[in-house]
Tab-separated table of C-alpha atoms in Angstrom:
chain	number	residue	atom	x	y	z
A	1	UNK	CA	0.000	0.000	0.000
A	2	UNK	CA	2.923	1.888	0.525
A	3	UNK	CA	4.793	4.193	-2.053
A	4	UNK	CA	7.637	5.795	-0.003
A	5	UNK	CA	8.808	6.869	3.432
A	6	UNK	CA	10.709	9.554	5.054
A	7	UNK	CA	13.189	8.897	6.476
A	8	UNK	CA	13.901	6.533	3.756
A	9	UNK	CA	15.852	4.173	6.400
A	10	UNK	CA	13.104	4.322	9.160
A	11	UNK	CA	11.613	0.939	7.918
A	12	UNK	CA	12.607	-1.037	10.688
A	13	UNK	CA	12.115	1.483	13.062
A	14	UNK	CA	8.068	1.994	12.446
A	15	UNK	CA	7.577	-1.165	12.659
A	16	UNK	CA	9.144	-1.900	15.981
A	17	UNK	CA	6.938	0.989	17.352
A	18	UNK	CA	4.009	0.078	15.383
A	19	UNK	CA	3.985	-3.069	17.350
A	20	UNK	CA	5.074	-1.962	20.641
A	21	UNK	CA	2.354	0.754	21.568
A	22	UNK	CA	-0.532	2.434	19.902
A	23	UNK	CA	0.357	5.446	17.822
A	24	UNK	CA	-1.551	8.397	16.275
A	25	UNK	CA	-1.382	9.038	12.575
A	26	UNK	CA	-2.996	11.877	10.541
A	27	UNK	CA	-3.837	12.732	7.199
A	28	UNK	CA	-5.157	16.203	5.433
A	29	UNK	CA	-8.096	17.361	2.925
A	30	UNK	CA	-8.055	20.266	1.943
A	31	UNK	CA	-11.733	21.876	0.891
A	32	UNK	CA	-11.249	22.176	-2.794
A	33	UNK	CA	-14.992	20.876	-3.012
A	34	UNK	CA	-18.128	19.819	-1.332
A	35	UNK	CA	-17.087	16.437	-1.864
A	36	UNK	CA	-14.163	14.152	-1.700
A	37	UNK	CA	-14.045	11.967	-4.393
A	38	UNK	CA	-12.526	7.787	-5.373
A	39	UNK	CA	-8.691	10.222	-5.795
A	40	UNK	CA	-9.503	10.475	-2.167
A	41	UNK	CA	-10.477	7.153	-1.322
A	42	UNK	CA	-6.925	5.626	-0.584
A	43	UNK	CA	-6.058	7.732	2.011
A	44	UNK	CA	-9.440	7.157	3.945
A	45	UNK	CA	-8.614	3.689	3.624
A	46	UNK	CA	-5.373	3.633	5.021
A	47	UNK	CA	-6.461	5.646	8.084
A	48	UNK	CA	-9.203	2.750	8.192
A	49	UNK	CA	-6.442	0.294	8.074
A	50	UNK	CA	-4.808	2.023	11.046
A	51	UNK	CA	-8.145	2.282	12.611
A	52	UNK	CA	-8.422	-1.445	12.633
A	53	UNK	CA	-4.872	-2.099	13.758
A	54	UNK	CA	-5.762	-0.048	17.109
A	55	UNK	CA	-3.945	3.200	16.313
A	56	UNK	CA	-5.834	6.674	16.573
A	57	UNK	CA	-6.712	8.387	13.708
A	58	UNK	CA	-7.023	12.172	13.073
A	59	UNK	CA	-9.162	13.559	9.737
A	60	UNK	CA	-7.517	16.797	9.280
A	61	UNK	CA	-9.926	19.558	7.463
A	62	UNK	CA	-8.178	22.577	6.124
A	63	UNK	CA	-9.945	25.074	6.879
A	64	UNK	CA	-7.198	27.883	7.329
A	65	UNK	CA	-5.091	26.058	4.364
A	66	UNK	CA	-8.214	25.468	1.985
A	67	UNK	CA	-7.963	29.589	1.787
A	68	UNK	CA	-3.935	28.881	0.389
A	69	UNK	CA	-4.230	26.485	-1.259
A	70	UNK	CA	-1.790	23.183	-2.297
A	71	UNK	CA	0.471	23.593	-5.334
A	72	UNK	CA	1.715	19.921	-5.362
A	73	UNK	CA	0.974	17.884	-8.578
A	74	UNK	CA	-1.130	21.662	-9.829
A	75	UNK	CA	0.435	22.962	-13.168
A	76	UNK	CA	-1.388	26.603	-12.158
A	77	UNK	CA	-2.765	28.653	-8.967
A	78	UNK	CA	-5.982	27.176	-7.398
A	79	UNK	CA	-8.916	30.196	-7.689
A	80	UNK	CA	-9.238	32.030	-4.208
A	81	UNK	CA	-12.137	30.237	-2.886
A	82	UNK	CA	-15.011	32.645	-1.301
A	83	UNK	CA	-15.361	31.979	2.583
A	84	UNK	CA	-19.323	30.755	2.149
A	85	UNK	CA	-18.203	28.193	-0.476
A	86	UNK	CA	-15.237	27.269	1.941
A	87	UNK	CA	-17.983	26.918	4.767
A	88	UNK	CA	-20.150	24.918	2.501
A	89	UNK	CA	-16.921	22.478	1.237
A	90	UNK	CA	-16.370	21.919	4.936
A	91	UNK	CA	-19.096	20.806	6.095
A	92	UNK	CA	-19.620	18.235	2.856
A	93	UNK	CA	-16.156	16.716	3.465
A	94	UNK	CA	-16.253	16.503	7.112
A	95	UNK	CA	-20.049	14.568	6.248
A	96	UNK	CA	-17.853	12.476	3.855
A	97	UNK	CA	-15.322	11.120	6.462
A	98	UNK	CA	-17.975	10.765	9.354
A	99	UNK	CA	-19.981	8.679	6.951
A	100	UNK	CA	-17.231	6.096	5.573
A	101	UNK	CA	-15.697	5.853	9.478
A	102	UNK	CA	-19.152	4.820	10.110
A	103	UNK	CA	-20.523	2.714	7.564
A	104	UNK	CA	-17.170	0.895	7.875
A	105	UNK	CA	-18.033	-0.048	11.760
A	106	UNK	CA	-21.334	-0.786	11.091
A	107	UNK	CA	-21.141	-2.517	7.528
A	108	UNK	CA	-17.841	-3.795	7.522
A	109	UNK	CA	-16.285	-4.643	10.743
A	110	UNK	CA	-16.573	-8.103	11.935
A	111	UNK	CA	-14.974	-7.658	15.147
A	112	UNK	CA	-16.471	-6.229	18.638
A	113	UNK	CA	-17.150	-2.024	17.839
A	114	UNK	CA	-15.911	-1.021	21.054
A	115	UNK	CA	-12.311	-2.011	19.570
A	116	UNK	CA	-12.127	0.901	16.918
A	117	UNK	CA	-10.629	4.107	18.217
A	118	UNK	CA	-13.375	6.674	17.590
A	119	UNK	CA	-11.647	9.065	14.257
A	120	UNK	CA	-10.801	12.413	15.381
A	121	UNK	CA	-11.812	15.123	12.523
A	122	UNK	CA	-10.448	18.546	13.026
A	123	UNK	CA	-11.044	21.710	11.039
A	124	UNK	CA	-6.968	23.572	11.590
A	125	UNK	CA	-8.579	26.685	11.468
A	126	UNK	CA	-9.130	26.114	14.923
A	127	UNK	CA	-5.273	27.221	15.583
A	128	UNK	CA	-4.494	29.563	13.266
A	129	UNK	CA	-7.389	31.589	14.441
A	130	UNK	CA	-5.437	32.531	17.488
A	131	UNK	CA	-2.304	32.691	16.256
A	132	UNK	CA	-0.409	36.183	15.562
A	133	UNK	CA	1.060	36.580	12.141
A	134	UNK	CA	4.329	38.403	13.253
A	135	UNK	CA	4.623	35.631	16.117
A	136	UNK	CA	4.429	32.621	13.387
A	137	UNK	CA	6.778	33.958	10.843
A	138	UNK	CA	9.185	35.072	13.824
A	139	UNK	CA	8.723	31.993	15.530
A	140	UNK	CA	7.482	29.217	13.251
A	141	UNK	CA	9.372	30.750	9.714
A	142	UNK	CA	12.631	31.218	10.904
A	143	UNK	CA	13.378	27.504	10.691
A	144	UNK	CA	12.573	27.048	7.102
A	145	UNK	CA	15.349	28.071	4.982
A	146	UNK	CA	14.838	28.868	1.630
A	147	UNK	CA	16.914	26.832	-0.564
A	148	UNK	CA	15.532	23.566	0.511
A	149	UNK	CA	12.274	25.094	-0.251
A	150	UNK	CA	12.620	26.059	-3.315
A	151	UNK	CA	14.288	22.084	-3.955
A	152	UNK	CA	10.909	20.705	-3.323
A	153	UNK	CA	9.300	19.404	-6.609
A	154	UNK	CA	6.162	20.856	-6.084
A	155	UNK	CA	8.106	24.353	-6.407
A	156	UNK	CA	10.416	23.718	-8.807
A	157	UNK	CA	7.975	22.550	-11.098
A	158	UNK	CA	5.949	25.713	-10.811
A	159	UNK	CA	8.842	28.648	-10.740
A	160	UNK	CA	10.207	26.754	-13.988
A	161	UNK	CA	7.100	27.333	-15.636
A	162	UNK	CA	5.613	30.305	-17.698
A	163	UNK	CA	2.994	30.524	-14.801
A	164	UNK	CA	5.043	30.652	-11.982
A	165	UNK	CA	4.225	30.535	-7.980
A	166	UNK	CA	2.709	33.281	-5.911
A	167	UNK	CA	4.006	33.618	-2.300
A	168	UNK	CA	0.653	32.192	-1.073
A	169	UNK	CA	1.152	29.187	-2.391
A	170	UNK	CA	5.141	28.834	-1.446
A	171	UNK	CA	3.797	29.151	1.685
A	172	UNK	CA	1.666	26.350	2.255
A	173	UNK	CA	4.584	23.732	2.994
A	174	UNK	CA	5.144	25.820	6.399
A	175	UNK	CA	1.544	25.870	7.160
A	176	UNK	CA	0.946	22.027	6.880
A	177	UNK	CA	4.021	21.881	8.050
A	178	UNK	CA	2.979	23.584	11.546
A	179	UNK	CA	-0.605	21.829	11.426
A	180	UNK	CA	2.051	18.645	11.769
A	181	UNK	CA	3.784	20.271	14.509
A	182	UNK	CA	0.012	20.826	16.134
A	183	UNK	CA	-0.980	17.492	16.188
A	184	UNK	CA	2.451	16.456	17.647
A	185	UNK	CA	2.368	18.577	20.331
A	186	UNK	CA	-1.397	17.902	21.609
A	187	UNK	CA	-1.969	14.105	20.285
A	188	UNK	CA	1.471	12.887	20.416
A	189	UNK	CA	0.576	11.859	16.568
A	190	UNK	CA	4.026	10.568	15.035
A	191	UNK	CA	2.969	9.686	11.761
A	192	UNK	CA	1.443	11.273	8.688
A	193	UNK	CA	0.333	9.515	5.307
A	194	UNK	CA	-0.927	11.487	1.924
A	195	UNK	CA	-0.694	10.667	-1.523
A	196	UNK	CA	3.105	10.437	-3.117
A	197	UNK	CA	2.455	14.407	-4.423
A	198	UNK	CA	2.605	15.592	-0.612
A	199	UNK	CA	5.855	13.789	0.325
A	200	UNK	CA	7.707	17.436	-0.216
A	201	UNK	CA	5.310	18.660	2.087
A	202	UNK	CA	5.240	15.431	4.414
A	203	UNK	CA	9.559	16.258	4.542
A	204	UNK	CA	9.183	19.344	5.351
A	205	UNK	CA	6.972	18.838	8.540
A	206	UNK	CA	9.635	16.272	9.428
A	207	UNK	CA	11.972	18.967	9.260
A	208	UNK	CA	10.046	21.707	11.211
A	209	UNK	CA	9.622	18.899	14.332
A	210	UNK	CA	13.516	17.512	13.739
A	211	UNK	CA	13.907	21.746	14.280
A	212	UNK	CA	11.652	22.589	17.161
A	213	UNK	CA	10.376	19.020	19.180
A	214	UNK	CA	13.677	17.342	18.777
A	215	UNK	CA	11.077	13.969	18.348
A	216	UNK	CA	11.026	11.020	15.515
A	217	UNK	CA	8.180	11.654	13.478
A	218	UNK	CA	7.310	9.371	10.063
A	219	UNK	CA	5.954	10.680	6.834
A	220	UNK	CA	4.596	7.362	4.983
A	221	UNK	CA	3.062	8.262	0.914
A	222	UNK	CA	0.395	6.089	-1.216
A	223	UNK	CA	0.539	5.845	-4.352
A	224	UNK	CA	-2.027	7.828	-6.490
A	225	UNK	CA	-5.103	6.174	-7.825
A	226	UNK	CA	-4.745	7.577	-11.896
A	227	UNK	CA	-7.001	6.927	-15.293
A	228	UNK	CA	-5.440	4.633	-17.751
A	229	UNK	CA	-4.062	7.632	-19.364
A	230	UNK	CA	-2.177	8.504	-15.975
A	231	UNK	CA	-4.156	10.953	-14.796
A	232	UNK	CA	-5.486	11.578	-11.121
A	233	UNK	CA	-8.811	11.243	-10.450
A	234	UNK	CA	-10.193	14.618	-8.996
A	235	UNK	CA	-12.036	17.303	-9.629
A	236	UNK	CA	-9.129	19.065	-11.276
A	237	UNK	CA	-8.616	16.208	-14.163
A	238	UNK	CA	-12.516	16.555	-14.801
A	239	UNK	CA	-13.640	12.706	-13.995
A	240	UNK	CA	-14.360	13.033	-10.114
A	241	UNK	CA	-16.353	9.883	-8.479
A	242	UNK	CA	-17.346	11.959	-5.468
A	243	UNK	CA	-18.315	9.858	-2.216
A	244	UNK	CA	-21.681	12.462	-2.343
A	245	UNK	CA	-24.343	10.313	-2.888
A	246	UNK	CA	-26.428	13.570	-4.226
A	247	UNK	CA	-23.300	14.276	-6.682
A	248	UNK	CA	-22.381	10.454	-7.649
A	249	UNK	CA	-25.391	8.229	-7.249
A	250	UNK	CA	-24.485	4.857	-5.556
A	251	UNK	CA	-25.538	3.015	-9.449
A	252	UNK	CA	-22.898	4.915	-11.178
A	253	UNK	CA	-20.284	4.481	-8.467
A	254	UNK	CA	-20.789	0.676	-8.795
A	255	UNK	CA	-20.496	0.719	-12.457
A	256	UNK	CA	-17.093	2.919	-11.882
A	257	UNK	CA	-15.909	-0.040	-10.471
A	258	UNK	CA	-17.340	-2.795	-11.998
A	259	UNK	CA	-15.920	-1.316	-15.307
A	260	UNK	CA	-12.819	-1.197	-13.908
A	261	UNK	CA	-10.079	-2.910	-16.822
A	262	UNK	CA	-8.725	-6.459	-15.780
A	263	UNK	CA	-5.052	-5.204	-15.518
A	264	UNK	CA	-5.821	-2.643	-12.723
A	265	UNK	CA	-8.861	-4.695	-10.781
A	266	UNK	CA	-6.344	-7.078	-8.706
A	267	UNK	CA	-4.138	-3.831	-7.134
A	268	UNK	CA	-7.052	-2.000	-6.780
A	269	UNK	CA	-8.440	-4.821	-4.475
A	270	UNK	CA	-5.387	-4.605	-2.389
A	271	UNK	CA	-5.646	-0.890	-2.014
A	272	UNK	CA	-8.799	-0.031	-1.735
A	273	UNK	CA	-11.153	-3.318	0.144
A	274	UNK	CA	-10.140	-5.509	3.358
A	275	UNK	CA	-9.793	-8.207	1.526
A	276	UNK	CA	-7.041	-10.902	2.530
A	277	UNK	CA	-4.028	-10.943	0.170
A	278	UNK	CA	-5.673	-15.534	0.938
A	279	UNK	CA	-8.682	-13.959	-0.364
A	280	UNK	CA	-7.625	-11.695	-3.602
A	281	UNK	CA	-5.736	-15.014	-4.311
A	282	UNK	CA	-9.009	-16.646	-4.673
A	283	UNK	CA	-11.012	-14.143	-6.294
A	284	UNK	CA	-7.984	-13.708	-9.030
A	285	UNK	CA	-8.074	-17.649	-9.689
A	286	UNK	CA	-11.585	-17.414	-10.090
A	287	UNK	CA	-11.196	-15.093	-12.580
A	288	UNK	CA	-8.927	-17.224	-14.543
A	289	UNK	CA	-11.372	-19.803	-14.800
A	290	UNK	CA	-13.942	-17.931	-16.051
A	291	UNK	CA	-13.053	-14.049	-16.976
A	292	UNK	CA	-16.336	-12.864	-18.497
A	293	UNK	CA	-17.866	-13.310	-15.595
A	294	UNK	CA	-16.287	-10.212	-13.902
A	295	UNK	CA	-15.931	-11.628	-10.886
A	296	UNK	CA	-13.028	-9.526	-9.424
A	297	UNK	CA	-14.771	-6.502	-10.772
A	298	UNK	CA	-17.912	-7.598	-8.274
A	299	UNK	CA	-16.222	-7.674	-5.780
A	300	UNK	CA	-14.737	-4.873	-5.788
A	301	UNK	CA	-17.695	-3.008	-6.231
A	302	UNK	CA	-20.426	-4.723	-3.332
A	303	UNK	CA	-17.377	-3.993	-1.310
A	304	UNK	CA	-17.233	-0.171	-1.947
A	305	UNK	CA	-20.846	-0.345	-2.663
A	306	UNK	CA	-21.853	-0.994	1.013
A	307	UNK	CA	-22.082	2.354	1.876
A	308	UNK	CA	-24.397	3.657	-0.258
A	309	UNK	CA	-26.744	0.910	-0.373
A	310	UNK	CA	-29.622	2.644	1.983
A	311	UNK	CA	-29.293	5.503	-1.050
A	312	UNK	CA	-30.398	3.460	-3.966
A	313	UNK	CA	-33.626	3.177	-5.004
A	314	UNK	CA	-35.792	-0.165	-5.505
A	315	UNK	CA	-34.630	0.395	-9.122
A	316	UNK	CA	-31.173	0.497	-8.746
A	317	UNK	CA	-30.688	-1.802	-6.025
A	318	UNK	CA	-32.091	-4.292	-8.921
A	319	UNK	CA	-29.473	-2.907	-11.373
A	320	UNK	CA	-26.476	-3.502	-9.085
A	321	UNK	CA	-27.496	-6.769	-8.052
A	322	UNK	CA	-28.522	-7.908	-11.641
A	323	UNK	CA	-30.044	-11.407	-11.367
A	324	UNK	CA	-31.035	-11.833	-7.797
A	325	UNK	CA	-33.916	-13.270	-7.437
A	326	UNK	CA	-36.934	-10.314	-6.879
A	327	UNK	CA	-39.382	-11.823	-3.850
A	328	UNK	CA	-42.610	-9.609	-2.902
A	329	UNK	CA	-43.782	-9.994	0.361
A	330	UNK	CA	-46.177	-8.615	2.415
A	331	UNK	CA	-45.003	-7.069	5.944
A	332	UNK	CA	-46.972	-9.270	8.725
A	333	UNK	CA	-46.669	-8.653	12.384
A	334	UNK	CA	-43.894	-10.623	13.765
A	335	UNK	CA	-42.239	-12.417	10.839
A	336	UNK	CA	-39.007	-13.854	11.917
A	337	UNK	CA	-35.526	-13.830	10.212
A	338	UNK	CA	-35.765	-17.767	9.462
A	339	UNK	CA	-39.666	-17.226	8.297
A	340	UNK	CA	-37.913	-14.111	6.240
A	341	UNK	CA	-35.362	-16.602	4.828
A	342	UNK	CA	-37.885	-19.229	3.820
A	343	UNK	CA	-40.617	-16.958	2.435
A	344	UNK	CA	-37.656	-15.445	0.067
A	345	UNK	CA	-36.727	-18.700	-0.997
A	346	UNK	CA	-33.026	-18.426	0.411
A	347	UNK	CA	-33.242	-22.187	1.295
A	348	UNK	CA	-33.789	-25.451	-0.115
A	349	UNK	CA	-35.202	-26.789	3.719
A	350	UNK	CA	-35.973	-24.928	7.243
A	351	UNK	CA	-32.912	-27.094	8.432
A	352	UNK	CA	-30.691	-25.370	6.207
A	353	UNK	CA	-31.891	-22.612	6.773
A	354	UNK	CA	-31.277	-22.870	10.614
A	355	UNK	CA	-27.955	-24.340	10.168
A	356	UNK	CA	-26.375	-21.315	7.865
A	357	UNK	CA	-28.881	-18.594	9.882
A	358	UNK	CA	-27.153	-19.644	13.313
A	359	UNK	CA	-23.383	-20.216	11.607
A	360	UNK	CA	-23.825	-16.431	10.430
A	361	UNK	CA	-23.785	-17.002	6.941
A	362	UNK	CA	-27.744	-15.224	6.392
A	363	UNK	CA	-26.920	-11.160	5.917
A	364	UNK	CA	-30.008	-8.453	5.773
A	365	UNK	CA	-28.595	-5.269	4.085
A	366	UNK	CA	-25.331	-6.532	4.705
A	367	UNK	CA	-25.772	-7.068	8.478
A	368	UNK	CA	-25.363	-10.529	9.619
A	369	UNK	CA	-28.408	-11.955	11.409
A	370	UNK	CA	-27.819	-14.894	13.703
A	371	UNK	CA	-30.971	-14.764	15.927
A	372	UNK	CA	-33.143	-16.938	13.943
A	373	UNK	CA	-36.165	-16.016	16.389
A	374	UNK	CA	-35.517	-11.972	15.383
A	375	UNK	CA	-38.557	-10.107	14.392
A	376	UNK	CA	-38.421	-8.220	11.662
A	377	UNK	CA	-39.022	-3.957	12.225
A	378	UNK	CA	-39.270	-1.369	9.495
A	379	UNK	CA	-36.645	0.718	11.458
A	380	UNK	CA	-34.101	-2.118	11.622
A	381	UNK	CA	-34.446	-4.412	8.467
A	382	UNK	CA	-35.619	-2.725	6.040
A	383	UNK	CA	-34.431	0.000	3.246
A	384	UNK	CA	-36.011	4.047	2.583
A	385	UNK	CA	-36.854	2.293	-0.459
A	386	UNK	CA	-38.985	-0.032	0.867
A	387	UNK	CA	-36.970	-3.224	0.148
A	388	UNK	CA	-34.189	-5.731	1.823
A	389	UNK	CA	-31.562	-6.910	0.332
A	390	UNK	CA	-31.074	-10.528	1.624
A	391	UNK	CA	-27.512	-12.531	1.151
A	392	UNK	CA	-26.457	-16.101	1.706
A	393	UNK	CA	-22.856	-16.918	2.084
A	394	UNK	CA	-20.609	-15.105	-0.352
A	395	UNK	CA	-22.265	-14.939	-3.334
A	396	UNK	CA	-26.501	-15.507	-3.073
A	397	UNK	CA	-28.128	-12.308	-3.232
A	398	UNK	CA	-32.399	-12.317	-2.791
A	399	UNK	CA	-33.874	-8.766	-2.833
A	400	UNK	CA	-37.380	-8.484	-1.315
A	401	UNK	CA	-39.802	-5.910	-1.885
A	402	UNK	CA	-42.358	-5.050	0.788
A	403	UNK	CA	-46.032	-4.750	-0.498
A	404	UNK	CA	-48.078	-2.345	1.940
C-alpha cells in the first residue's frame, strides 16, 4: 500500500513501534470541493487500516489552508475560494469522512465495535485563528530556509514554468508543516500519510519537528489512484467519483468499479477493500477460470458499494445486483428472520436454513443476522426504499420488496 517513506531508512524502526504501543497518525483534505471523491479514497482507507490495527486516527480539514491552497501535482494557482463556499466544502467533506468511518463499523467490521478508536476530525482553522502573524513567521518561519524550499518538486515545477508561484502558495509547505507540529504537540501523533504528491510537504513537517520538538516523526506516501491515461482522479482532471451520494449516485459508483479494466482490478483490491491478500488469491483464480464473468470486478464493487446501499432506489438496487432473485412480500406482524429466509426462498429446507442462519452465513442489508427467532421492524431491516436486500454466504443475493 505503501509508495515511499521519510526517512527513507526508518523501515525497521516503524515497525518496531508500530507493534510496541498504539500510535496516532494523521492525514489532510483540503476543501477544494463539497465532496471528496474515489482520488480520495486511498487515504481514507489507510487511516481505516490504522483504525483497525488499534492506532488513533485524526481527519484533518483545512480550513485555514483550503484559503492557500496546495500547489503539489497543480500545473497553475488554485482560484481564491469565497469563505461561504469554503464553509459549505467543509461541512460536505467533514459529512464524507464521518460517513465512511461509520458505515465501515457498522457494515464492515466483523470484530467487537468497542475495539475501533473513535476518528478524530479537526477543522486547523481552529489554531491559526489565534495565532499572531508576526509571532508565526518570527517563531514558526525562521526555521525554514529557503533553498531547501525552493528544492521541493512541487516548487520547482511551478517557478520553472511560464505561470510561476505566488508567495501564497510557497507558503503552504510551512503551514501544513505547523498543522504537523500541532498534532504532535497535543496528540502525540508521530505519523502522517498522503498521496506520493505531498511527500515534499510530508519532509518538510519532518523537518520543522527535527527543528523545534527534537522527536522522531514518520511521513509514509500512497501511491495515487490515476485513469489509464495517468491521470489523477479529482475534480481538477474533470472525472471526479465523489463519495456524495447527491453528486455520484451509488448506481454509477458501482459501475465505476465494476468497469474497472482487468489489468488494474487485482491492485485496486489490495488498495482499496479488506480483503485478505488468501482472499484476492481466490477471487484472481476465479477469474482465470472464467473471466467474463467479472468476478473480481464484483467484488470490488459490493465492497465499496456498502455504503451507499440505503441511497439506492428499488430500481437500482435491482441494477447492481442484476439477477437476484426479486421476492414480494407482504409485511406481517412478527415475521421472523428464518420465516424471512424461507418466504424469500433463500433455502432449499428450514434445516438449512437454521444451520447457515445460526453459523452467520444469512446477511439483511449486509448485516449478519444470527438470531433466527428476530422479528423483523421497518426501522431495523428494512431500506427508505422499501426493500431488503437478503444474502447467503458469499455470493446468493435475494432482494425483497415489501407490499403495503
Amino acid at each position: 500500500m505503501y509508495q515511499d517513506m521519510f526517512p527513507k531508512t526508518a523501515a525497521n524502526e516503524i515497525l518496531d513501534i508500530l507493534n510496541g504501543s498504539p500510535q496516532c497518525v494523521y492525514a489532510g483534505f483540503d476543501p477544494t470541493a463539497r465532496s471528496l471523491h474515489v482520488g480520495n479514497l486511498l487515504v481514507i482507507i489507510n487511516l481505516l487500516h490504522w483504525q483497525r490495527g488499534g492506532h488513533n486516527v485524526i481527519a484533518l480539514v483545512g480550513g485555514a489552508t483550503g484559503f492557500i491552497g496546495d500547489p503539489s501535482g497543480r500545473s497553475s494557482e488554485r482560484t481564491a475560494l469565497q469563505e461561504e463556499i469554503l464553509r459549505k466544502n467543509l461541512a460536505g467533506i467533514k459529512n464524507n469522512l464521518e460517513t465512511v468511518f461509520e458505515n465501515h463499523k457498522k457494515y464492515i467490521w466483523t470484530e467487537d465495535e468497542n475495539k475501533l478508536k473513535p476518528p478524530i476530525i479537526l477543522n486547523n482553522e481552529e489554531w491559526y485563528r489565534n495565532i499572531d502573524s508576526i509571532r508565526f513567521v518570527s517563531e514558526i518561519g525562521r526555521h525554514f530556509r529557503m533553498g531547501t524550499m525552493l528544492l521541493k518538486q512541487s516548487v520547482q515545477n511551478r517557478i520553472n514554468s511560464d505561470i510561476g508561484m505566488s508567495f501564497t502558495e510557497f507558503s503552504y509547505q510551512i503551514f501544513q508543516s505547523y498543522d504537523w507540529l500541532h498534532l504532535l504537540n497535543k496528540y502525540n501523533c508521530k505519523f502522517q500519510i498522503g498521496g506520493s504528491d505531498q511527500m515534499g510537504n510530508i519532509s518538510a513537517g519532518h523537518e520543522l519537528i527535527s527543528r523545534t520538538a527534537k522527536k522522531n516523526v514518520y511521513g509514509l506516501t500512497l501511491p495515487l489512484v490515476t485513469t489509464e491515461e495517468g491521470d489523477k482522479f479529482g475534480k481538477s482532471a474533470g472525472n471526479a467519483i465523489w463519495l456524495d451520494a447527491t453528486m455520484t449516485s451509488p448506481y454509477s459508483m458501482y459501475q465505476f468499479f465494476i468497469r474497472t479494466k482487468d489489468s488494474d482490478v487485482e491492485k485496486l483490491l489490495k488498495l482499496l477493500t479488506f480483503y485478505s491478500l488468501g482472499e484476492i488469491k481466490d477471487i484472481m483464480y476465479k477469474h482465470t477460470q472464467h473471466p467474463e464473468q467479472r468476478y473480481p470486478q464484483q467484488c470490488l464493487a459490493e465492497h465499496k458499494d456498502v455504503k451507499s446501499l440505503v441511497s439506492l432506489t428499488s430500481t437500482e438496487l435491482q441494477q447492481v445486483f442484476e439477477g437476484a432473485s426479486t421476492v414480494p412480500l407482504l409485511l406481517s406482524p412478527g415475521i421472523t428472520v428464518l420465516e424471512l429466509g424461507l418466504k424469500a426462498k433463500c433455502f432449499a429446507t428450514e434445516g438449512d436454513a437454521m444451520r447457515i442462519i445460526q453459523a452467520g452465513g444469512f446477511y439483511i442489508n449486509h448485516q449478519r443476522m444470527k438470531k433466527i427467532d428476530e422479528v423483523i421492524t421497518e426501522s431495523a431491516h428494512i431500506l427508505p426504499n422499501h426493500t431488503s436486500l437478503l444474502r447467503v454466504g458469499k455470493r446468493n443475493y435475494y432482494i425483497v420488496k415489501w407490499q403495503t
